[in-house]
XYZ file of C-alpha atoms in Angstrom:
562
model
C 26.021 30.279 -7.967
C 26.779 33.811 -8.756
C 24.692 36.760 -8.422
C 26.172 37.984 -11.599
C 28.474 36.307 -13.927
C 32.146 37.827 -13.989
C 35.077 36.561 -15.744
C 38.087 35.468 -13.603
C 40.348 38.126 -14.912
C 37.844 40.900 -13.966
C 37.515 39.178 -10.730
C 41.344 39.491 -10.177
C 41.287 43.045 -11.378
C 38.517 43.857 -8.621
C 40.526 42.402 -5.978
C 43.741 44.029 -6.937
C 41.818 47.246 -7.386
C 40.224 47.376 -3.926
C 43.671 46.784 -2.301
C 45.510 49.415 -4.269
C 42.949 52.183 -4.923
C 42.877 53.625 -1.702
C 46.734 53.532 -1.381
C 46.625 55.666 -4.805
C 43.879 57.748 -3.605
C 45.867 58.618 -0.585
C 48.817 59.735 -2.636
C 46.394 61.842 -4.778
C 44.995 63.253 -1.776
C 48.392 64.824 -0.836
C 48.668 66.629 -4.338
C 47.244 69.970 -5.285
C 43.688 69.510 -6.538
C 43.412 70.080 -10.203
C 41.801 73.557 -10.622
C 38.415 72.215 -11.822
C 37.846 70.153 -8.953
C 39.110 72.542 -6.068
C 36.118 74.597 -5.922
C 35.324 77.305 -3.493
C 36.988 75.281 -0.539
C 39.760 73.078 -1.041
C 39.347 71.554 2.298
C 35.778 70.360 1.120
C 37.192 69.108 -2.045
C 39.831 66.669 -0.457
C 37.298 65.292 1.608
C 35.208 64.634 -1.382
C 38.048 62.878 -2.828
C 37.961 60.606 0.292
C 34.139 60.008 -0.087
C 34.598 59.152 -3.717
C 37.618 56.983 -3.527
C 36.118 54.721 -0.587
C 32.796 54.731 -2.427
C 34.552 53.237 -5.509
C 36.304 50.798 -3.612
C 32.862 49.736 -1.869
C 31.152 49.380 -4.981
C 34.153 47.145 -6.232
C 33.843 45.209 -3.145
C 29.926 44.605 -3.569
C 30.773 43.852 -7.477
C 33.079 41.362 -6.253
C 30.767 39.676 -3.443
C 28.363 39.332 -6.328
C 30.723 37.655 -8.651
C 31.974 35.293 -6.011
C 30.960 31.620 -6.430
C 28.708 30.910 -3.303
C 28.422 27.338 -4.259
C 32.124 26.711 -3.553
C 32.979 29.334 -0.847
C 35.829 27.143 0.249
C 37.846 27.806 -2.955
C 40.218 30.783 -3.059
C 38.862 33.258 -5.735
C 39.872 36.196 -7.770
C 43.416 34.999 -7.055
C 46.698 36.740 -8.288
C 50.009 34.782 -7.937
C 53.254 36.932 -9.144
C 56.499 36.163 -7.825
C 58.075 39.432 -6.025
C 61.289 38.512 -4.089
C 62.511 35.332 -5.824
C 65.451 34.712 -3.281
C 62.960 34.758 -0.457
C 59.960 33.021 -2.355
C 57.793 35.859 -1.722
C 55.114 36.392 -4.061
C 52.138 38.754 -4.550
C 49.762 36.095 -3.659
C 46.039 37.469 -3.366
C 42.511 35.396 -3.057
C 39.417 35.414 -1.248
C 37.334 32.756 0.485
C 34.157 32.669 2.329
C 36.167 33.441 5.757
C 37.848 36.744 3.918
C 35.174 37.906 1.900
C 32.782 39.219 4.609
C 35.680 41.191 6.439
C 36.542 42.746 3.184
C 33.305 43.912 2.407
C 32.914 45.441 6.198
C 36.005 47.161 5.939
C 35.048 48.817 2.515
C 31.675 49.924 3.974
C 32.576 50.986 7.365
C 35.664 53.006 5.792
C 32.825 54.630 3.137
C 30.695 55.250 5.865
C 33.510 57.109 8.253
C 34.532 58.788 4.913
C 31.097 60.173 4.272
C 30.501 61.525 8.224
C 33.645 63.198 7.781
C 32.685 65.143 4.913
C 30.071 66.441 6.968
C 31.742 66.342 10.571
C 35.315 66.709 10.081
C 37.065 66.037 13.363
C 39.233 69.305 14.860
C 43.036 69.046 13.970
C 45.189 69.593 11.400
C 45.152 69.392 7.842
C 42.201 67.675 5.957
C 44.671 66.337 3.299
C 46.520 64.242 5.709
C 43.469 63.354 7.592
C 41.901 61.926 4.235
C 45.153 60.327 3.577
C 45.875 58.323 6.343
C 42.318 56.845 6.443
C 43.224 55.863 2.983
C 46.405 53.895 3.786
C 44.392 52.741 6.656
C 41.998 51.148 4.502
C 44.335 50.047 2.112
C 46.350 47.841 4.728
C 43.377 46.302 6.294
C 41.994 45.136 2.880
C 45.389 43.607 2.181
C 45.536 41.936 5.529
C 42.473 40.014 4.700
C 43.388 39.578 0.931
C 46.943 38.470 0.872
C 47.992 34.906 1.209
C 51.728 35.018 1.935
C 53.051 35.118 5.212
C 55.460 38.033 4.922
C 52.977 40.242 2.772
C 50.474 39.408 5.739
C 52.940 40.964 8.261
C 53.386 43.947 6.215
C 49.922 44.690 5.578
C 49.320 43.919 9.382
C 52.135 46.709 10.108
C 51.141 49.115 7.576
C 47.861 50.170 9.630
C 49.809 51.015 12.844
C 51.233 54.424 11.670
C 47.893 56.109 10.246
C 46.013 55.192 13.479
C 48.579 56.561 15.554
C 48.574 59.880 13.708
C 44.781 59.762 13.624
C 44.961 59.549 17.495
C 48.049 61.671 18.134
C 46.767 64.680 15.675
C 42.982 64.447 15.832
C 42.209 62.872 19.100
C 40.778 64.357 22.146
C 42.141 64.898 25.936
C 45.496 62.527 26.366
C 45.848 61.519 23.095
C 49.383 61.898 22.905
C 49.633 59.205 25.657
C 46.910 56.955 24.200
C 48.634 56.961 20.900
C 51.765 56.091 22.233
C 50.538 53.271 24.138
C 48.842 51.956 21.363
C 51.952 52.109 19.045
C 54.308 50.557 21.620
C 51.968 47.625 22.493
C 51.260 46.779 19.086
C 54.820 47.214 17.781
C 56.299 44.943 20.309
C 53.421 42.083 19.708
C 54.514 42.622 15.969
C 57.825 41.854 16.767
C 57.209 38.558 18.340
C 54.670 37.960 15.747
C 57.121 38.138 12.747
C 59.942 35.950 14.598
C 57.132 33.410 14.469
C 56.113 33.890 10.978
C 59.756 33.381 9.760
C 60.005 30.386 11.731
C 57.301 28.886 10.023
C 58.325 29.919 6.712
C 62.071 28.715 7.075
C 61.066 25.073 8.668
C 58.389 24.667 6.248
C 60.353 26.027 3.219
C 57.096 27.863 2.269
C 55.704 31.282 3.178
C 52.343 30.446 0.991
C 49.580 30.526 3.331
C 47.291 28.270 1.254
C 50.172 25.600 0.821
C 50.879 25.747 4.654
C 47.084 25.399 5.171
C 46.667 22.327 2.920
C 49.805 20.608 4.486
C 48.046 21.272 7.823
C 51.201 21.242 10.115
C 52.806 17.848 8.639
C 55.720 19.691 7.294
C 56.547 21.039 11.139
C 57.137 19.242 14.472
C 55.309 19.860 17.332
C 57.970 21.758 19.203
C 57.987 24.283 16.217
C 54.368 24.571 16.302
C 54.310 25.433 19.711
C 56.828 27.934 19.640
C 55.378 29.330 16.475
C 51.561 29.602 18.444
C 53.329 31.029 21.145
C 55.116 33.997 19.084
C 52.502 34.374 16.338
C 49.728 34.351 18.854
C 50.939 37.034 21.282
C 51.122 39.550 18.310
C 47.657 38.568 17.414
C 46.337 38.848 20.834
C 47.706 42.227 21.273
C 45.854 43.525 18.190
C 42.619 41.648 19.261
C 42.923 42.609 22.226
C 43.181 39.469 24.442
C 42.840 39.937 28.396
C 45.473 41.086 29.789
C 47.326 42.375 26.759
C 44.074 44.805 26.043
C 45.289 47.936 28.381
C 46.127 49.974 25.344
C 42.342 49.786 23.960
C 39.981 51.930 26.226
C 42.743 54.897 26.461
C 43.022 54.796 22.440
C 39.530 54.586 22.196
C 38.776 57.404 24.540
C 40.992 59.323 23.038
C 40.312 58.844 19.294
C 38.326 60.888 17.239
C 34.902 59.393 16.046
C 35.759 58.084 12.742
C 39.129 56.670 14.550
C 37.186 54.553 17.275
C 34.841 53.048 14.527
C 37.395 51.746 12.477
C 39.371 50.367 15.308
C 36.668 48.459 16.761
C 34.958 47.366 13.736
C 38.092 46.691 11.402
C 41.273 46.748 13.132
C 40.497 44.233 15.936
C 39.512 41.927 13.257
C 42.953 41.487 12.053
C 43.967 39.722 15.030
C 41.165 37.238 15.108
C 41.270 36.431 11.347
C 45.116 35.650 11.798
C 44.370 33.096 14.461
C 41.837 31.409 11.977
C 43.911 31.910 8.960
C 47.379 30.969 10.252
C 47.422 29.180 13.347
C 44.298 26.819 13.145
C 45.518 25.606 9.862
C 49.174 25.929 9.800
C 49.963 24.743 13.314
C 46.980 22.601 14.840
C 49.078 20.650 17.455
C 50.669 23.791 18.624
C 46.960 25.420 18.877
C 45.799 22.239 20.654
C 48.486 22.839 23.178
C 47.434 26.359 23.912
C 43.643 26.229 23.279
C 42.501 25.624 26.778
C 44.846 28.751 27.806
C 43.435 30.807 24.977
C 39.891 29.853 26.296
C 40.830 30.657 29.716
C 41.957 34.192 29.096
C 39.055 34.631 26.926
C 36.102 34.002 29.388
C 38.330 36.230 31.858
C 38.381 38.882 29.200
C 34.401 38.420 29.037
C 33.935 38.784 32.740
C 36.429 41.340 33.164
C 35.227 43.583 30.232
C 31.751 43.259 31.703
C 32.658 44.448 35.551
C 34.377 47.195 33.914
C 31.393 48.461 32.294
C 29.583 47.838 35.214
C 31.967 49.808 37.314
C 31.461 52.719 34.587
C 28.135 52.991 34.307
C 27.182 53.431 38.256
C 25.827 56.492 39.299
C 28.695 58.859 40.759
C 31.486 56.655 38.846
C 32.055 59.789 36.319
C 32.314 57.180 34.057
C 33.154 58.016 30.098
C 30.652 56.208 27.603
C 33.284 55.843 25.129
C 35.446 54.080 27.583
C 32.822 51.846 28.519
C 31.935 50.901 24.577
C 35.939 50.013 24.494
C 35.544 47.710 27.621
C 32.654 45.837 26.145
C 34.832 45.237 23.210
C 36.971 43.227 25.431
C 34.242 41.199 26.322
C 32.585 40.780 22.877
C 36.335 39.869 21.534
C 36.538 37.364 24.426
C 33.727 35.201 22.731
C 35.537 35.545 19.510
C 38.225 33.757 20.763
C 36.598 31.378 22.868
C 34.885 30.284 19.491
C 38.720 29.950 17.607
C 39.900 28.213 20.858
C 36.901 25.238 20.755
C 38.823 24.362 17.296
C 35.645 23.183 15.991
C 33.657 24.362 12.863
C 30.813 25.190 15.215
C 33.011 27.669 17.356
C 35.131 29.082 14.437
C 31.722 29.752 12.853
C 30.659 31.679 15.742
C 34.029 33.555 16.157
C 33.906 34.679 12.587
C 29.978 35.791 12.867
C 30.769 37.254 15.888
C 33.420 39.226 14.285
C 31.043 40.971 11.627
C 28.395 41.272 14.402
C 30.688 43.165 16.786
C 31.798 45.373 13.326
C 28.538 46.270 12.668
C 27.157 47.000 16.359
C 30.248 48.493 17.840
C 30.692 50.952 14.667
C 26.996 51.844 15.090
C 27.811 52.501 18.579
C 30.872 54.467 18.394
C 28.943 56.656 15.787
C 26.346 57.072 18.239
C 28.500 58.025 20.961
C 30.777 60.363 19.137
C 27.428 62.427 17.868
C 25.907 62.655 21.949
C 29.385 63.939 22.916
C 29.197 66.429 20.103
C 25.573 67.488 21.421
C 26.711 67.480 25.096
C 30.126 68.538 24.947
C 31.161 65.619 27.366
C 30.624 61.639 27.311
C 30.619 61.562 30.883
C 27.650 59.139 31.922
C 26.773 61.425 35.233
C 26.335 64.463 32.987
C 24.431 62.615 30.287
C 22.147 61.150 32.728
C 20.860 64.472 34.004
C 17.236 64.494 35.003
C 13.970 62.831 33.704
C 13.107 64.806 30.615
C 16.585 66.147 30.097
C 17.737 62.721 28.597
C 17.993 61.425 25.084
C 14.219 60.007 24.971
C 13.050 63.875 26.022
C 15.499 65.901 24.080
C 16.678 63.793 20.836
C 14.251 60.878 20.888
C 15.355 59.131 17.291
C 18.996 59.563 18.468
C 17.938 57.832 21.746
C 15.842 55.140 20.254
C 18.962 54.079 17.886
C 21.159 54.263 20.673
C 18.695 51.827 23.009
C 18.442 49.598 19.777
C 22.294 49.598 19.406
C 22.813 48.459 23.086
C 20.251 45.816 23.048
C 21.886 44.368 19.532
C 25.286 44.530 21.801
C 23.645 42.582 24.501
C 22.741 39.623 22.000
C 19.338 40.250 21.819
C 17.714 37.257 19.421
C 16.809 38.526 16.187
C 19.668 40.960 15.847
C 23.107 40.111 14.785
C 25.020 40.020 18.278
C 23.018 36.745 19.201
C 24.322 34.227 16.871
C 28.073 34.677 17.504
C 27.888 34.351 20.940
C 25.235 31.404 20.741
C 27.302 29.270 18.391
C 31.001 30.217 20.243
C 29.148 28.742 23.499
C 27.812 25.706 21.802
C 31.317 25.279 20.501
C 32.505 25.213 23.928
C 30.110 22.482 24.868
C 31.682 19.995 22.536
C 35.452 21.304 21.813
C 37.734 19.326 19.407
C 38.970 16.021 19.888
C 42.089 16.047 22.339
C 40.527 19.155 24.551
C 39.352 18.727 27.655
C 35.515 18.616 27.672
C 34.766 19.544 31.273
C 37.276 22.505 31.009
C 35.725 24.108 28.270
C 32.171 23.260 29.614
C 33.357 25.563 32.315
C 34.347 28.156 29.785
C 31.014 27.876 28.291
C 29.077 28.453 31.677
C 31.577 31.331 32.520
C 30.870 32.708 28.939
C 27.072 32.251 29.814
C 27.419 34.513 32.598
C 29.109 37.009 30.921
C 26.153 37.400 28.522
C 23.998 38.457 31.587
C 26.688 40.950 32.797
C 26.439 42.297 29.326
C 22.744 42.683 29.338
C 23.232 44.461 32.751
C 25.565 47.120 32.021
C 23.802 47.826 28.502
C 20.432 48.492 30.262
C 21.814 50.562 32.474
C 23.347 52.557 30.155
C 20.365 53.009 28.426
C 18.235 53.646 31.478
C 20.762 56.460 32.127
C 21.531 58.183 29.065
C 17.991 57.597 27.477
C 15.763 57.953 30.209
C 17.628 59.969 32.806
C 17.956 59.968 36.562
C 15.331 60.989 38.917
C 15.626 64.489 40.548
C 16.116 64.377 44.075
C 14.157 67.016 44.779
C 10.357 68.174 43.675
C 9.749 69.273 40.150
C 9.816 72.672 38.955
C 6.499 74.374 38.127
C 6.076 74.954 34.303
C 7.446 78.648 34.406
C 10.337 78.078 36.167
C 13.845 77.764 34.380
C 15.899 74.745 35.607
C 19.211 75.967 36.844
C 22.254 75.071 34.470
C 24.254 72.502 36.550
C 26.779 69.914 35.263
C 23.752 67.244 35.725
C 21.467 69.238 33.153
C 23.853 71.327 30.732
C 23.185 73.513 28.095
C 24.313 71.651 25.086
C 27.039 73.520 23.270
C 25.569 75.000 20.093
C 22.291 73.132 19.736
C 19.867 74.792 22.201
C 17.513 77.882 21.487
C 15.354 76.664 18.991
C 13.062 73.570 18.803
C 14.120 71.077 15.851
C 11.676 71.356 12.855
C 9.534 68.201 12.913
C 9.848 67.823 16.498
C 6.589 66.996 18.182
C 5.301 69.054 21.615
C 5.989 72.157 22.555
C 9.443 73.061 23.936
C 9.756 73.392 27.985
C 11.900 75.275 29.736
C 13.068 72.171 31.795
C 13.901 70.039 28.665
C 15.870 72.197 26.285
C 16.243 70.246 22.627
C 19.106 69.231 21.060
C 19.393 68.511 17.775
C 18.076 64.908 16.569
C 19.406 62.608 13.815
C 20.816 64.933 10.910
C 20.416 63.400 7.191
C 24.123 62.810 6.935
C 24.131 60.818 10.026
C 20.993 58.883 9.109
C 23.124 57.871 5.852
C 26.166 56.841 7.797
C 24.082 55.056 10.374
C 21.301 53.284 8.478
C 23.487 50.616 6.714
C 24.844 49.312 9.963
C 21.410 49.331 11.531
C 20.169 47.467 8.326
C 22.642 45.016 8.202
C 22.338 44.104 11.853
C 19.088 43.251 11.428
C 19.543 41.349 8.355
C 22.426 39.244 9.937
C 19.962 38.779 12.886
C 16.969 37.319 10.762
C 18.824 35.627 8.072
C 22.139 34.345 9.468
C 22.283 31.655 6.811
C 23.618 34.557 4.333
C 26.882 34.651 6.419
C 27.187 31.414 7.812
C 26.658 29.933 4.125
C 30.000 31.611 3.136
C 31.840 30.831 5.867
C 31.223 27.132 6.974
C 32.525 25.559 3.972
C 35.351 27.154 4.107
C 36.295 26.561 7.753
C 35.408 22.864 7.568
C 37.998 22.792 4.944
C 40.489 25.192 6.667
C 40.291 22.441 9.793
C 40.208 19.620 7.861
C 43.471 20.805 5.959
C 41.867 21.089 2.583
C 40.920 17.629 2.448
C 37.198 18.409 2.711
């Protein structure tokens, strides 16, 4: 069944266009704008160019999804297979199935929303031309990672995103951006070197770099020792990108320093590349090696779940001077721990849960970073003690719509039933209850119990954040009389550039003790609404996503036999 009937040749073109168009758009962004398109402001012209290119890619991705045969999601569709380097048997092999299609659409959506947001709120930094070009190169590399079916092409696409993200952090980031950018690039490059060795080992030992053929062979052409070495090498590289505890330490620094759109793309898209590699390469190509390391992967995953939650609780407590962006970054460590736990079960239930949690994390955490960026713009800081302020000076009293949306994203992140975050966590825990044959059931049930405890910790720190940032702290002294002016202290700062008049359409008079902030702007609503809406749709109608992933996962784990 397809939503619209599209010929195979058009499907091939659409997938090739999705991968190549951002790269061509990046080159065009660096060229002088044609006289008719330059307008009065060349900077706005190049930002419009970014919105146009990412919008065209998103439309192509939606049309591709509409033309996808949903009755056969386990079959590679829109495939292109062209010899590129005959001496190494490297081919330009592209294709999508039910596993890669949702990630492809998510990447196109988040990049378009970031381009749209940047058109109105460009981060401070060098030339907008370079910013737009880097975002487009980042999009091209990420989309290629989810579309290529050759091991060496996968590695090239995987590495393609590192340099643009490094410069986005280093040139458009905030405090400590250079140190954070260097830490990001060093960690990921070192992991990638080890991963390349593992990919070459698989290709040379099997005589084949084609991911579809290798998955169909299901490791039968590789000895157990080769599989174990390959999983160790490739898994380390993927674990750094995921990131898995204890290889996660680059992530909080990178998120804290990155501009808003950099954090959205890093959390919503780049982290998914690592977990996708586990599912697409290691599970089907080296099942014996994965079975050897699965208990260790699950153990690191649940440690990450608990560690990330405890770090968030430490940052959220009063007086800790915790940074809200850093807190959301540590929450990502915990959420990606659930994804790794689902993969480690090596069962259809667990892997489907991991893929669902991947998409849910991209939607919810992308929205959270958008919101935190907007809050930082209004207050001039992301320090939790400053944001808490006094009761009445927090978000519910100063920007109620923004506060309500932050509360929605927070409860979605903690896994409230009916929203997207719930299904991924639930399915991964179910998968851990009954892991694949050959894995220790008592061990995985212990991991399941620890993961379930992590969900309670997640709920605790998210509710603390909502209470403090949205509701504020109770002032230790008596209330001021209505005529008194609240002193400007760090706990109730005068927001930069937003105070002095009540926003149009807001209810009630503006009091002296609760200076208003600008509530949600139209361009912010345009960038955030799709993420909030999809979070609800995925939570209420999970079969839309699971109907795509489940047949593909079943076939992948069975080595293409079913």
